[in-house]
């Protein structure tokens, strides 16, 4: 009797299990792997990126419409003769601007300060990193146009169909006035005039000279692989320098900066040769804990009070440490 009851119980449970849909088990999500903070951030970033991408055509249309409305507003206040004169002058102004831009680019291409992107590390990057790098290079080129500082941009270890040049095509790279070399930079430029910028260098960059070539690694590495550009330069007996960040800034993180930030710093220094002012302008505030001001430097007193300051001694000198 007992055996029969046990058999019935087993049969009942067996039938019961068979009718349960496996998808109904743990519907509350307990079987799902919990997303990490990094994955959540990535998901959020992708979502925002997609959102911005969808909005872009609308924003472009809105800006165009706004310009059109502004022009119509001006024209509505003019008589026929004034309208013709205004439009003629406007067209001449646009032609002049285009010509000035063209002449500036020719001058930059032939006589500008030399900044070279070393593209020999592209095989270490994933598609997403190359895409990010392309955008940073695009921002670098347009920062030069914006600031009107003549810079002769070079790209070394670059071919027509490699990943970086292919990705840059969406930014009209074919129309840029830049120098493209298939060979490596140490085979192109005079070795005595090469300065490889690397956060791992022991010596600091003191000034920017017109006859030197400043090498920037075209590399976006999320894991921040140390010493890549430094070892490569050392292997060929080349001079390496780091930006003098430690003299003027207490950073929250490492000294690794985006490619476009490095270019902006160089361009800004060419225009205003003062490292402190350059770093104040170019370094993103989210990366800065504080700036170091020499007590003799002209820092706005009100600005010190607003940001909060404390006096500290560095190398025997009294400095002002401005926190954010």
Short mmCIF file of C-alpha atoms in Angstrom, two decimals:
data_model
loop_
_atom_site.label_atom_id
_atom_site.label_comp_id
_atom_site.label_asym_id
_atom_site.label_seq_id
_atom_site.Cartn_x
_atom_site.Cartn_y
_atom_site.Cartn_z
CA UNK A 1 0.00 0.00 0.00
CA UNK A 2 2.77 2.36 0.94
CA UNK A 3 4.60 1.57 -2.31
CA UNK A 4 1.48 2.34 -4.35
CA UNK A 5 1.08 5.72 -2.64
CA UNK A 6 4.70 6.59 -3.37
CA UNK A 7 4.28 5.60 -7.04
CA UNK A 8 1.15 7.75 -7.32
CA UNK A 9 2.97 10.70 -5.74
CA UNK A 10 5.89 10.36 -8.17
CA UNK A 11 3.51 10.11 -11.12
CA UNK A 12 1.61 13.20 -9.98
CA UNK A 13 4.79 15.24 -9.55
CA UNK A 14 6.08 14.06 -12.92
CA UNK A 15 2.91 15.22 -14.66
CA UNK A 16 2.98 18.48 -12.74
CA UNK A 17 6.57 19.25 -13.84
CA UNK A 18 5.71 18.46 -17.48
CA UNK A 19 2.97 21.09 -17.62
CA UNK A 20 5.19 23.87 -16.25
CA UNK A 21 6.58 26.16 -18.91
CA UNK A 22 10.29 26.72 -18.23
CA UNK A 23 9.84 30.37 -19.21
CA UNK A 24 7.47 30.79 -16.24
CA UNK A 25 10.16 29.81 -13.80
CA UNK A 26 11.83 32.79 -12.09
CA UNK A 27 9.61 35.29 -13.86
CA UNK A 28 10.65 37.79 -11.25
CA UNK A 29 14.07 37.87 -12.96
CA UNK A 30 16.06 36.03 -10.33
CA UNK A 31 17.56 33.78 -13.01
CA UNK A 32 18.78 36.77 -14.99
CA UNK A 33 22.33 37.92 -14.54
CA UNK A 34 22.44 41.26 -12.80
CA UNK A 35 23.95 44.01 -14.96
CA UNK A 36 27.15 45.56 -13.77
CA UNK A 37 27.53 49.29 -13.27
CA UNK A 38 29.76 49.44 -16.35
CA UNK A 39 27.14 47.66 -18.49
CA UNK A 40 24.41 49.99 -17.26
CA UNK A 41 26.53 53.03 -18.11
CA UNK A 42 27.28 51.62 -21.55
CA UNK A 43 23.59 50.93 -22.18
CA UNK A 44 22.67 54.45 -21.09
CA UNK A 45 25.39 55.94 -23.28
CA UNK A 46 24.22 53.97 -26.31
CA UNK A 47 20.63 55.01 -25.66
CA UNK A 48 21.58 58.71 -25.46
CA UNK A 49 23.73 58.39 -28.57
CA UNK A 50 20.84 56.89 -30.51
CA UNK A 51 18.51 59.59 -29.20
CA UNK A 52 20.89 62.35 -30.33
CA UNK A 53 21.29 60.69 -33.72
CA UNK A 54 17.52 60.74 -34.25
CA UNK A 55 17.28 64.38 -33.20
CA UNK A 56 20.14 65.53 -35.45
CA UNK A 57 18.13 66.01 -38.69
CA UNK A 58 15.46 67.95 -36.79
CA UNK A 59 18.05 70.21 -35.16
CA UNK A 60 19.71 70.82 -38.51
CA UNK A 61 16.37 71.71 -40.05
CA UNK A 62 15.53 73.97 -37.10
CA UNK A 63 18.83 75.85 -37.37
CA UNK A 64 18.35 76.32 -41.11
CA UNK A 65 14.84 77.61 -40.56
CA UNK A 66 16.05 79.98 -37.85
CA UNK A 67 18.68 81.44 -40.19
CA UNK A 68 16.08 81.83 -42.92
CA UNK A 69 13.69 83.62 -40.56
CA UNK A 70 16.46 85.97 -39.40
CA UNK A 71 17.31 86.81 -43.02
CA UNK A 72 13.66 87.40 -43.93
CA UNK A 73 13.28 89.68 -40.91
CA UNK A 74 16.16 91.84 -42.15
CA UNK A 75 14.88 91.86 -45.74
CA UNK A 76 11.35 92.82 -44.70
CA UNK A 77 12.67 96.07 -43.25
CA UNK A 78 14.40 97.04 -46.51
CA UNK A 79 13.14 98.47 -49.78
CA UNK A 80 13.93 96.81 -53.13
CA UNK A 81 17.17 98.70 -53.75
CA UNK A 82 18.41 98.06 -50.23
CA UNK A 83 17.53 94.37 -50.54
CA UNK A 84 19.59 94.01 -53.73
CA UNK A 85 22.54 95.86 -52.16
CA UNK A 86 22.31 93.80 -48.95
CA UNK A 87 22.20 90.44 -50.77
CA UNK A 88 25.05 91.46 -53.05
CA UNK A 89 27.19 92.49 -50.08
CA UNK A 90 26.29 89.28 -48.28
CA UNK A 91 27.36 87.18 -51.24
CA UNK A 92 30.65 89.08 -51.57
CA UNK A 93 31.27 88.61 -47.85
CA UNK A 94 30.74 84.84 -48.18
CA UNK A 95 33.13 84.68 -51.16
CA UNK A 96 35.72 86.65 -49.18
CA UNK A 97 35.40 84.32 -46.18
CA UNK A 98 35.83 81.26 -48.40
CA UNK A 99 38.91 82.77 -50.02
CA UNK A 100 40.40 83.70 -46.63
CA UNK A 101 39.79 80.16 -45.39
CA UNK A 102 41.41 78.73 -48.51
CA UNK A 103 44.49 80.95 -48.13
CA UNK A 104 44.75 80.09 -44.44
CA UNK A 105 44.62 76.35 -45.22
CA UNK A 106 47.29 76.70 -47.91
CA UNK A 107 49.51 78.60 -45.48
CA UNK A 108 48.88 75.99 -42.77
CA UNK A 109 49.64 73.13 -45.16
CA UNK A 110 52.93 74.66 -46.27
CA UNK A 111 54.22 76.71 -43.34
CA UNK A 112 52.29 75.80 -40.20
CA UNK A 113 53.53 74.33 -36.93
CA UNK A 114 53.93 70.59 -37.43
CA UNK A 115 51.64 68.20 -35.56
CA UNK A 116 51.79 64.57 -36.58
CA UNK A 117 49.31 61.79 -35.79
CA UNK A 118 51.11 58.48 -35.43
CA UNK A 119 48.60 55.91 -36.73
CA UNK A 120 50.73 52.82 -36.16
CA UNK A 121 48.63 51.61 -33.21
CA UNK A 122 45.34 51.21 -35.05
CA UNK A 123 45.50 47.40 -34.97
CA UNK A 124 45.22 47.64 -31.15
CA UNK A 125 41.86 49.39 -31.31
CA UNK A 126 38.35 48.09 -31.72
CA UNK A 127 35.81 49.63 -34.09
CA UNK A 128 34.26 51.78 -31.37
CA UNK A 129 37.65 53.16 -30.33
CA UNK A 130 38.59 53.98 -33.93
CA UNK A 131 35.27 55.77 -34.33
CA UNK A 132 36.00 57.80 -31.20
CA UNK A 133 39.51 58.58 -32.44
CA UNK A 134 38.18 59.77 -35.82
CA UNK A 135 35.87 62.21 -34.06
CA UNK A 136 38.74 63.51 -31.91
CA UNK A 137 40.90 64.07 -35.01
CA UNK A 138 37.99 65.87 -36.68
CA UNK A 139 37.64 68.13 -33.62
CA UNK A 140 41.39 68.80 -33.70
CA UNK A 141 41.33 69.90 -37.34
CA UNK A 142 38.37 72.19 -36.81
CA UNK A 143 39.85 73.67 -33.65
CA UNK A 144 42.76 74.82 -35.81
CA UNK A 145 40.29 76.47 -38.21
CA UNK A 146 38.38 78.05 -35.35
CA UNK A 147 41.46 79.53 -33.66
CA UNK A 148 43.09 80.45 -36.99
CA UNK A 149 46.46 79.11 -35.87
CA UNK A 150 48.33 77.65 -38.87
CA UNK A 151 49.09 73.99 -38.19
CA UNK A 152 50.56 71.54 -40.66
CA UNK A 153 48.86 68.24 -39.85
CA UNK A 154 50.61 65.00 -40.80
CA UNK A 155 49.30 61.44 -40.67
CA UNK A 156 51.91 58.68 -40.69
CA UNK A 157 51.54 54.92 -41.11
CA UNK A 158 48.27 55.60 -42.94
CA UNK A 159 46.87 53.98 -46.08
CA UNK A 160 43.82 54.88 -48.15
CA UNK A 161 41.77 51.93 -46.98
CA UNK A 162 42.92 51.42 -43.41
CA UNK A 163 40.48 51.68 -40.51
CA UNK A 164 41.30 55.24 -39.44
CA UNK A 165 41.22 56.83 -42.90
CA UNK A 166 38.04 54.92 -43.81
CA UNK A 167 36.30 56.12 -40.64
CA UNK A 168 37.51 59.69 -41.19
CA UNK A 169 35.80 59.77 -44.59
CA UNK A 170 32.47 60.46 -42.92
CA UNK A 171 34.04 63.75 -41.77
CA UNK A 172 34.99 64.64 -45.39
CA UNK A 173 38.62 63.70 -44.75
CA UNK A 174 39.27 63.68 -48.50
CA UNK A 175 38.77 67.46 -48.55
CA UNK A 176 41.13 68.25 -45.67
CA UNK A 177 44.45 69.88 -46.46
CA UNK A 178 46.74 67.50 -44.60
CA UNK A 179 49.87 65.46 -45.31
CA UNK A 180 49.36 61.69 -45.48
CA UNK A 181 52.32 59.30 -45.33
CA UNK A 182 52.37 55.53 -45.62
CA UNK A 183 55.72 55.37 -43.86
CA UNK A 184 56.42 55.85 -40.13
CA UNK A 185 57.27 59.28 -38.75
CA UNK A 186 60.87 58.40 -37.81
CA UNK A 187 61.56 57.69 -41.49
CA UNK A 188 60.00 60.95 -42.68
CA UNK A 189 61.17 63.74 -40.39
CA UNK A 190 64.60 64.79 -39.19
CA UNK A 191 65.12 62.78 -35.99
CA UNK A 192 66.68 65.76 -34.22
CA UNK A 193 63.47 67.73 -34.74
CA UNK A 194 61.04 65.04 -33.57
CA UNK A 195 59.34 65.45 -30.18
CA UNK A 196 57.15 62.51 -29.20
CA UNK A 197 54.46 63.54 -26.74
CA UNK A 198 53.87 60.83 -24.17
CA UNK A 199 52.43 60.95 -20.63
CA UNK A 200 55.07 58.35 -19.71
CA UNK A 201 58.04 60.58 -20.62
CA UNK A 202 60.31 61.71 -17.80
CA UNK A 203 61.00 65.22 -19.12
CA UNK A 204 58.44 67.98 -19.58
CA UNK A 205 57.74 70.00 -22.70
CA UNK A 206 58.91 73.54 -22.01
CA UNK A 207 57.93 75.33 -25.21
CA UNK A 208 56.68 74.76 -28.74
CA UNK A 209 59.06 75.52 -31.58
CA UNK A 210 58.20 76.14 -35.22
CA UNK A 211 60.94 73.88 -36.57
CA UNK A 212 60.01 70.83 -34.45
CA UNK A 213 57.49 68.08 -35.21
CA UNK A 214 55.17 67.09 -32.37
CA UNK A 215 54.08 63.46 -32.53
CA UNK A 216 50.75 62.48 -31.02
CA UNK A 217 49.73 58.83 -30.86
CA UNK A 218 46.47 58.32 -32.73
CA UNK A 219 45.21 55.99 -30.06
CA UNK A 220 42.05 55.68 -28.02
CA UNK A 221 42.62 52.92 -25.53
CA UNK A 222 39.91 52.35 -22.94
CA UNK A 223 42.25 50.19 -20.89
CA UNK A 224 45.02 52.85 -21.11
CA UNK A 225 47.97 50.73 -22.17
CA UNK A 226 51.00 52.43 -20.68
CA UNK A 227 54.28 53.28 -22.38
CA UNK A 228 53.28 52.33 -25.95
CA UNK A 229 54.36 55.58 -27.62
CA UNK A 230 57.22 56.02 -25.15
CA UNK A 231 58.75 52.60 -25.85
CA UNK A 232 58.29 53.02 -29.59
CA UNK A 233 60.08 56.38 -29.52
CA UNK A 234 62.84 55.07 -27.23
CA UNK A 235 63.41 52.15 -29.58
CA UNK A 236 64.31 54.64 -32.33
CA UNK A 237 66.30 56.94 -30.04
CA UNK A 238 63.81 59.81 -30.24
CA UNK A 239 63.16 62.65 -27.83
CA UNK A 240 60.07 62.20 -25.66
CA UNK A 241 58.30 64.88 -23.66
CA UNK A 242 55.18 65.10 -21.53
CA UNK A 243 52.95 68.12 -21.06
CA UNK A 244 53.87 70.01 -17.85
CA UNK A 245 50.57 69.13 -16.20
CA UNK A 246 52.00 68.27 -12.79
CA UNK A 247 53.44 71.77 -12.36
CA UNK A 248 50.07 73.44 -12.69
CA UNK A 249 47.37 70.86 -12.06
CA UNK A 250 46.37 68.29 -9.52
CA UNK A 251 44.40 65.84 -11.60
CA UNK A 252 41.68 63.51 -10.45
CA UNK A 253 42.83 60.74 -12.74
CA UNK A 254 45.82 59.86 -14.92
CA UNK A 255 47.63 62.28 -17.21
CA UNK A 256 46.18 60.60 -20.30
CA UNK A 257 44.18 63.10 -22.35
CA UNK A 258 42.04 62.83 -25.46
CA UNK A 259 43.84 63.39 -28.76
CA UNK A 260 41.84 66.55 -29.48
CA UNK A 261 42.59 67.95 -26.00
CA UNK A 262 46.34 67.55 -26.62
CA UNK A 263 46.01 69.30 -30.00
CA UNK A 264 43.95 72.09 -28.43
CA UNK A 265 46.64 72.58 -25.77
CA UNK A 266 49.38 72.85 -28.42
CA UNK A 267 47.36 75.25 -30.58
CA UNK A 268 46.39 77.37 -27.59
CA UNK A 269 50.00 77.53 -26.42
CA UNK A 270 51.14 78.70 -29.87
CA UNK A 271 48.62 81.54 -29.58
CA UNK A 272 49.14 82.22 -25.85
CA UNK A 273 52.47 80.85 -24.56
CA UNK A 274 51.41 80.47 -20.94
CA UNK A 275 50.93 76.90 -19.73
CA UNK A 276 48.68 77.77 -16.80
CA UNK A 277 46.27 79.79 -18.94
CA UNK A 278 46.35 77.08 -21.59
CA UNK A 279 45.47 74.34 -19.11
CA UNK A 280 42.73 76.44 -17.53
CA UNK A 281 41.17 76.83 -20.97
CA UNK A 282 41.72 73.39 -22.45
CA UNK A 283 41.66 70.77 -19.70
CA UNK A 284 38.11 69.54 -18.97
CA UNK A 285 37.15 70.59 -15.43
CA UNK A 286 35.88 67.10 -14.62
CA UNK A 287 39.51 65.92 -14.79
CA UNK A 288 40.92 68.68 -12.59
CA UNK A 289 40.96 68.63 -8.81
CA UNK A 290 42.73 71.98 -8.56
CA UNK A 291 45.15 74.37 -10.28
CA UNK A 292 48.39 75.56 -8.69
CA UNK A 293 48.84 79.33 -8.83
CA UNK A 294 52.07 81.02 -7.90
CA UNK A 295 51.39 83.74 -5.33
CA UNK A 296 52.96 86.25 -7.73
CA UNK A 297 50.60 85.30 -10.57
CA UNK A 298 47.62 87.49 -11.36
CA UNK A 299 44.66 85.41 -10.26
CA UNK A 300 41.34 87.14 -9.83
CA UNK A 301 40.71 87.48 -6.08
CA UNK A 302 36.94 87.14 -6.46
CA UNK A 303 37.45 83.94 -8.41
CA UNK A 304 39.60 82.57 -5.57
CA UNK A 305 36.92 83.34 -3.01
CA UNK A 306 34.14 81.80 -5.09
CA UNK A 307 36.04 78.59 -5.81
CA UNK A 308 37.55 78.35 -2.34
CA UNK A 309 41.29 78.46 -1.84
CA UNK A 310 43.96 77.25 0.49
CA UNK A 311 47.62 78.22 0.64
CA UNK A 312 50.16 75.45 0.28
CA UNK A 313 53.92 75.28 -0.22
CA UNK A 314 55.37 73.59 -3.28
CA UNK A 315 59.13 73.52 -3.81
CA UNK A 316 59.56 76.17 -1.14
CA UNK A 317 57.20 78.59 -2.90
CA UNK A 318 53.86 79.68 -1.59
CA UNK A 319 51.20 78.80 -4.12
CA UNK A 320 47.46 79.12 -4.29
CA UNK A 321 45.59 75.88 -4.76
CA UNK A 322 42.21 76.58 -6.30
CA UNK A 323 39.74 73.72 -5.88
CA UNK A 324 36.67 72.92 -7.94
#
